[in-house]
Amino acid sequence: MMTIDHATVRLTFGDDLFLRRHRSVGTPIVNQFVWRLDDVAPTSALVRLRDELARGALSRRADRPRVPGARGRWSRAPHAPPIDVEPTVLQDCDVVDWLRANHTAPLHPGRGESWRLASARLSDGGSLLSLIVDHAVADGGAMVDAVERATSGRAPLTLPDRDGTWGALRADLEDATRQVRAVVRWGATSALRRRGGATSSAGATPAPTPDGPTAPEGWVVPTVVAECRTADVEAAAARHGGTLNTWFVALGASLVVTAGITDEDGPVVVALPVTARGADDPRANATRIARVAVDPRDLRRHDLAPLRAGCRQAYAELGTRDTSAGDDDSGSLLTLVQMLPDALVRRLPVPTGPRVLASNLGTMSPAFSAPTGTPARSIAALAGHRVVDDAEIRALGGGLTAWACTSGGRTTVTVAALDPARVPDDETLRDLVRSGLAAWHVEARLW
């Protein structure tokens, strides 16, 4: 067991932002992995997995600081969640509804309710296993690390117990002092830059589009899971001068063009999550975002070579700075925002979301692919808002989010749409995904 020191478990800006969503600053966001198995996992294997995960970094609770201005602190959640077992056998047509229902299971990191496991039997003799984790608690990289540790026998990253001593109070006071000093330094540096005529867009947040999409009452986010043969995808990508990753980015960009979510003649900006997680990294969220502009003319020609070069440049511009070592005391606007109360943060402008977010998790390890001992047939990943209201949709401005996982010779692409007007339901999204894959001559089994 690898116990994490208290000093390393302060909430980062990203953690704090996701946690505030449980206090009505937006709506909560949950990450999910779903394993599709060819057999039914025994109850003992599920219990063993649950118990091992409970020893690790997913079992964390967000504790509020006792000194204003200090960052919150992560501590160990003392209880393991129950395993949700679906009592009925699911047909193929029930799978997406089931994973969506599990995605909305109640979570609250402030109470230590941070993750849940669920399982269901399928009519073909197989089964599904779902793991959901609140985004404040773990990004995709943290989830992968936790599962690999739980299934491979590696020492779990174990959070320290909640500390109510005078020492913790003194640590909060010291952290608040560091935060205030960092904000003062940032303010002074920003003033000097403005005086010198320099401008910076860091921290700028575009206002929501006033005529953006709206969500009808009871609307649920359309979701499609497409299971493809990895060899077919790689062959299609190679024929057009790309890789599996650039094919995936191009697929996402082409879907928003076809759906009419973005101008078919303008560049499509795609957000590309990149992990900055180091070895034995205790952070809940350690993801950075690269951005690439996709030329629609290249999409029409199915030419992946320019996009491949664009992705390479976007990753290079993002840089490889390791942010895992200690706290950055240089200060920024984000440091100031993290110190503000919810009432003020709620009134800040909300940045619009990208038209496409394409998160490729890559090839999953054998330890991750077999959480109950038997390798999964395929694995789906997705993340999103637990409940999407009209205000959230307007703020996001519409778009698509997509995830890719490769395991056991299959690549699974999951797509969710956040534009009720252009993609109102699952059937519309299924048609979009089918036609998008057919354009690349890639066959898929839709869950």
Short mmCIF file of N, CA, C and O in Angstrom, two decimals, residues 85-145:
data_model
loop_
_atom_site.label_atom_id
_atom_site.label_comp_id
_atom_site.label_asym_id
_atom_site.label_seq_id
_atom_site.Cartn_x
_atom_site.Cartn_y
_atom_site.Cartn_z
N VAL A 85 -26.32 -4.70 -9.20
CA VAL A 85 -26.52 -5.84 -10.09
C VAL A 85 -27.89 -5.73 -10.73
O VAL A 85 -28.91 -5.69 -10.04
N GLU A 86 -27.92 -5.66 -12.06
CA GLU A 86 -29.18 -5.57 -12.80
C GLU A 86 -29.93 -6.90 -12.67
O GLU A 86 -29.39 -7.96 -13.00
N PRO A 87 -31.19 -6.88 -12.19
CA PRO A 87 -31.91 -8.14 -11.96
C PRO A 87 -32.41 -8.81 -13.23
O PRO A 87 -32.66 -10.02 -13.23
N THR A 88 -32.57 -8.07 -14.33
CA THR A 88 -33.11 -8.64 -15.56
C THR A 88 -32.00 -8.88 -16.58
O THR A 88 -30.94 -8.24 -16.53
N VAL A 89 -32.26 -9.79 -17.50
CA VAL A 89 -31.32 -10.05 -18.59
C VAL A 89 -31.57 -9.03 -19.69
O VAL A 89 -32.70 -8.85 -20.15
N LEU A 90 -30.50 -8.38 -20.15
CA LEU A 90 -30.64 -7.31 -21.14
C LEU A 90 -30.57 -7.83 -22.56
O LEU A 90 -29.75 -8.70 -22.88
N GLN A 91 -31.43 -7.29 -23.42
CA GLN A 91 -31.32 -7.51 -24.86
C GLN A 91 -30.35 -6.48 -25.43
O GLN A 91 -30.00 -5.49 -24.78
N ASP A 92 -29.89 -6.71 -26.66
CA ASP A 92 -28.96 -5.77 -27.29
C ASP A 92 -29.51 -4.36 -27.31
O ASP A 92 -28.77 -3.39 -27.12
N CYS A 93 -30.80 -4.22 -27.55
CA CYS A 93 -31.40 -2.90 -27.66
C CYS A 93 -31.47 -2.17 -26.32
O CYS A 93 -31.76 -0.97 -26.28
N ASP A 94 -31.19 -2.90 -25.23
CA ASP A 94 -31.25 -2.28 -23.89
C ASP A 94 -29.89 -1.78 -23.40
O ASP A 94 -29.82 -1.11 -22.37
N VAL A 95 -28.82 -2.11 -24.12
CA VAL A 95 -27.48 -1.88 -23.59
C VAL A 95 -27.20 -0.39 -23.35
O VAL A 95 -26.74 0.00 -22.27
N VAL A 96 -27.45 0.46 -24.35
CA VAL A 96 -27.13 1.89 -24.20
C VAL A 96 -27.98 2.52 -23.10
O VAL A 96 -27.48 3.33 -22.30
N ASP A 97 -29.25 2.13 -23.03
CA ASP A 97 -30.09 2.67 -21.95
C ASP A 97 -29.56 2.24 -20.59
O ASP A 97 -29.59 3.02 -19.63
N TRP A 98 -29.05 1.02 -20.50
CA TRP A 98 -28.52 0.55 -19.21
C TRP A 98 -27.26 1.31 -18.81
O TRP A 98 -27.14 1.76 -17.67
N LEU A 99 -26.32 1.49 -19.75
CA LEU A 99 -25.09 2.19 -19.38
C LEU A 99 -25.39 3.66 -19.09
O LEU A 99 -24.75 4.27 -18.23
N ARG A 100 -26.41 4.21 -19.74
CA ARG A 100 -26.79 5.60 -19.47
C ARG A 100 -27.43 5.71 -18.09
O ARG A 100 -27.17 6.67 -17.36
N ALA A 101 -28.24 4.72 -17.73
CA ALA A 101 -28.86 4.73 -16.40
C ALA A 101 -27.80 4.61 -15.31
O ALA A 101 -27.89 5.27 -14.26
N ASN A 102 -26.78 3.79 -15.55
CA ASN A 102 -25.71 3.67 -14.56
C ASN A 102 -24.86 4.93 -14.49
O ASN A 102 -24.33 5.28 -13.44
N HIS A 103 -24.75 5.61 -15.62
CA HIS A 103 -23.99 6.86 -15.65
C HIS A 103 -24.62 7.92 -14.75
O HIS A 103 -23.94 8.82 -14.27
N THR A 104 -25.92 7.82 -14.51
CA THR A 104 -26.62 8.82 -13.69
C THR A 104 -26.82 8.37 -12.25
O THR A 104 -27.57 8.99 -11.51
N ALA A 105 -26.16 7.28 -11.84
CA ALA A 105 -26.25 6.85 -10.43
C ALA A 105 -25.73 7.97 -9.53
O ALA A 105 -24.81 8.69 -9.89
N PRO A 106 -26.33 8.14 -8.34
CA PRO A 106 -25.95 9.26 -7.47
C PRO A 106 -24.50 9.17 -6.97
O PRO A 106 -24.08 8.13 -6.47
N LEU A 107 -23.78 10.27 -7.12
CA LEU A 107 -22.42 10.40 -6.61
C LEU A 107 -22.28 11.77 -5.95
O LEU A 107 -22.93 12.73 -6.37
N HIS A 108 -21.43 11.85 -4.94
CA HIS A 108 -21.14 13.13 -4.31
C HIS A 108 -19.81 13.03 -3.58
O HIS A 108 -19.75 12.50 -2.46
N PRO A 109 -18.72 13.55 -4.19
CA PRO A 109 -17.40 13.42 -3.56
C PRO A 109 -17.30 14.09 -2.20
O PRO A 109 -16.48 13.69 -1.37
N GLY A 110 -18.12 15.11 -1.94
CA GLY A 110 -18.08 15.77 -0.64
C GLY A 110 -18.52 14.86 0.49
O GLY A 110 -18.22 15.10 1.66
N ARG A 111 -19.24 13.78 0.14
CA ARG A 111 -19.67 12.79 1.13
C ARG A 111 -18.89 11.49 1.00
O ARG A 111 -19.23 10.49 1.64
N GLY A 112 -17.90 11.48 0.13
CA GLY A 112 -17.12 10.26 -0.09
C GLY A 112 -17.80 9.28 -1.02
O GLY A 112 -17.35 8.14 -1.16
N GLU A 113 -18.90 9.68 -1.68
CA GLU A 113 -19.61 8.82 -2.64
C GLU A 113 -19.07 9.15 -4.02
O GLU A 113 -19.64 9.95 -4.76
N SER A 114 -17.94 8.53 -4.37
CA SER A 114 -17.16 8.99 -5.51
C SER A 114 -17.18 8.05 -6.71
O SER A 114 -16.86 8.47 -7.82
N TRP A 115 -17.56 6.78 -6.52
CA TRP A 115 -17.54 5.83 -7.62
C TRP A 115 -18.50 4.69 -7.34
O TRP A 115 -18.91 4.47 -6.20
N ARG A 116 -18.85 3.95 -8.40
CA ARG A 116 -19.75 2.79 -8.26
C ARG A 116 -19.43 1.77 -9.34
O ARG A 116 -19.04 2.12 -10.46
N LEU A 117 -19.65 0.49 -9.00
CA LEU A 117 -19.57 -0.62 -9.95
C LEU A 117 -20.97 -1.15 -10.20
O LEU A 117 -21.81 -1.19 -9.28
N ALA A 118 -21.23 -1.59 -11.44
CA ALA A 118 -22.51 -2.20 -11.76
C ALA A 118 -22.28 -3.31 -12.78
O ALA A 118 -21.34 -3.25 -13.58
N SER A 119 -23.14 -4.30 -12.76
CA SER A 119 -23.03 -5.41 -13.73
C SER A 119 -24.41 -5.80 -14.22
O SER A 119 -25.42 -5.56 -13.56
N ALA A 120 -24.42 -6.41 -15.41
CA ALA A 120 -25.69 -6.87 -16.00
C ALA A 120 -25.40 -8.05 -16.92
O ALA A 120 -24.36 -8.10 -17.59
N ARG A 121 -26.33 -9.00 -16.95
CA ARG A 121 -26.23 -10.14 -17.86
C ARG A 121 -26.87 -9.78 -19.20
O ARG A 121 -27.84 -9.04 -19.26
N LEU A 122 -26.31 -10.38 -20.28
CA LEU A 122 -26.83 -10.15 -21.62
C LEU A 122 -27.49 -11.41 -22.16
O LEU A 122 -27.12 -12.53 -21.77
N SER A 123 -28.42 -11.23 -23.07
CA SER A 123 -29.17 -12.37 -23.61
C SER A 123 -28.29 -13.32 -24.44
O SER A 123 -28.66 -14.48 -24.64
N ASP A 124 -27.13 -12.83 -24.91
CA ASP A 124 -26.25 -13.70 -25.70
C ASP A 124 -25.30 -14.52 -24.83
O ASP A 124 -24.41 -15.20 -25.34
N GLY A 125 -25.48 -14.46 -23.50
CA GLY A 125 -24.64 -15.21 -22.58
C GLY A 125 -23.49 -14.42 -22.00
O GLY A 125 -22.79 -14.90 -21.11
N GLY A 126 -23.28 -13.20 -22.52
CA GLY A 126 -22.22 -12.36 -22.00
C GLY A 126 -22.71 -11.45 -20.88
O GLY A 126 -23.79 -11.66 -20.31
N SER A 127 -21.94 -10.44 -20.58
CA SER A 127 -22.33 -9.53 -19.51
C SER A 127 -21.65 -8.18 -19.71
O SER A 127 -20.74 -8.03 -20.53
N LEU A 128 -22.10 -7.20 -18.96
CA LEU A 128 -21.53 -5.85 -18.95
C LEU A 128 -21.04 -5.53 -17.55
O LEU A 128 -21.65 -5.93 -16.56
N LEU A 129 -19.95 -4.80 -17.49
CA LEU A 129 -19.44 -4.29 -16.22
C LEU A 129 -19.21 -2.80 -16.39
O LEU A 129 -18.54 -2.37 -17.34
N SER A 130 -19.79 -2.00 -15.52
CA SER A 130 -19.68 -0.54 -15.61
C SER A 130 -18.98 0.01 -14.37
O SER A 130 -19.29 -0.39 -13.24
N LEU A 131 -18.04 0.92 -14.59
CA LEU A 131 -17.40 1.67 -13.51
C LEU A 131 -17.61 3.15 -13.78
O LEU A 131 -17.20 3.66 -14.82
N ILE A 132 -18.31 3.83 -12.87
CA ILE A 132 -18.46 5.28 -12.98
C ILE A 132 -17.68 5.95 -11.85
O ILE A 132 -17.63 5.43 -10.73
N VAL A 133 -17.08 7.09 -12.16
CA VAL A 133 -16.33 7.87 -11.18
C VAL A 133 -16.63 9.34 -11.43
O VAL A 133 -16.62 9.79 -12.58
N ASP A 134 -16.91 10.07 -10.37
CA ASP A 134 -17.12 11.50 -10.53
C ASP A 134 -15.85 12.15 -11.07
O ASP A 134 -14.74 11.82 -10.65
N HIS A 135 -16.00 13.09 -12.03
CA HIS A 135 -14.84 13.69 -12.67
C HIS A 135 -13.98 14.48 -11.69
O HIS A 135 -12.78 14.67 -11.91
N ALA A 136 -14.56 14.97 -10.60
CA ALA A 136 -13.75 15.65 -9.59
C ALA A 136 -12.74 14.69 -8.98
O ALA A 136 -11.64 15.09 -8.57
N VAL A 137 -13.08 13.42 -8.94
CA VAL A 137 -12.28 12.40 -8.26
C VAL A 137 -11.22 11.79 -9.17
O VAL A 137 -10.13 11.42 -8.72
N ALA A 138 -11.52 11.67 -10.47
CA ALA A 138 -10.58 11.01 -11.37
C ALA A 138 -10.88 11.35 -12.81
O ALA A 138 -12.05 11.33 -13.23
N ASP A 139 -9.82 11.64 -13.58
CA ASP A 139 -9.96 11.69 -15.03
C ASP A 139 -9.73 10.29 -15.58
O ASP A 139 -9.56 9.33 -14.82
N GLY A 140 -9.73 10.16 -16.90
CA GLY A 140 -9.57 8.83 -17.49
C GLY A 140 -8.28 8.16 -17.09
O GLY A 140 -8.25 6.95 -16.80
N GLY A 141 -7.18 8.93 -17.05
CA GLY A 141 -5.89 8.35 -16.68
C GLY A 141 -5.87 7.83 -15.26
O GLY A 141 -5.28 6.78 -14.98
N ALA A 142 -6.51 8.56 -14.33
CA ALA A 142 -6.56 8.11 -12.94
C ALA A 142 -7.40 6.85 -12.80
O ALA A 142 -7.07 5.96 -12.00
N MET A 143 -8.48 6.76 -13.58
CA MET A 143 -9.31 5.56 -13.55
C MET A 143 -8.54 4.34 -14.07
O MET A 143 -8.58 3.27 -13.46
N VAL A 144 -7.84 4.53 -15.17
CA VAL A 144 -7.05 3.43 -15.73
C VAL A 144 -6.01 2.96 -14.73
O VAL A 144 -5.83 1.76 -14.49
N ASP A 145 -5.30 3.91 -14.10
CA ASP A 145 -4.28 3.56 -13.13
C ASP A 145 -4.87 2.80 -11.95
O ASP A 145 -4.30 1.79 -11.49
#
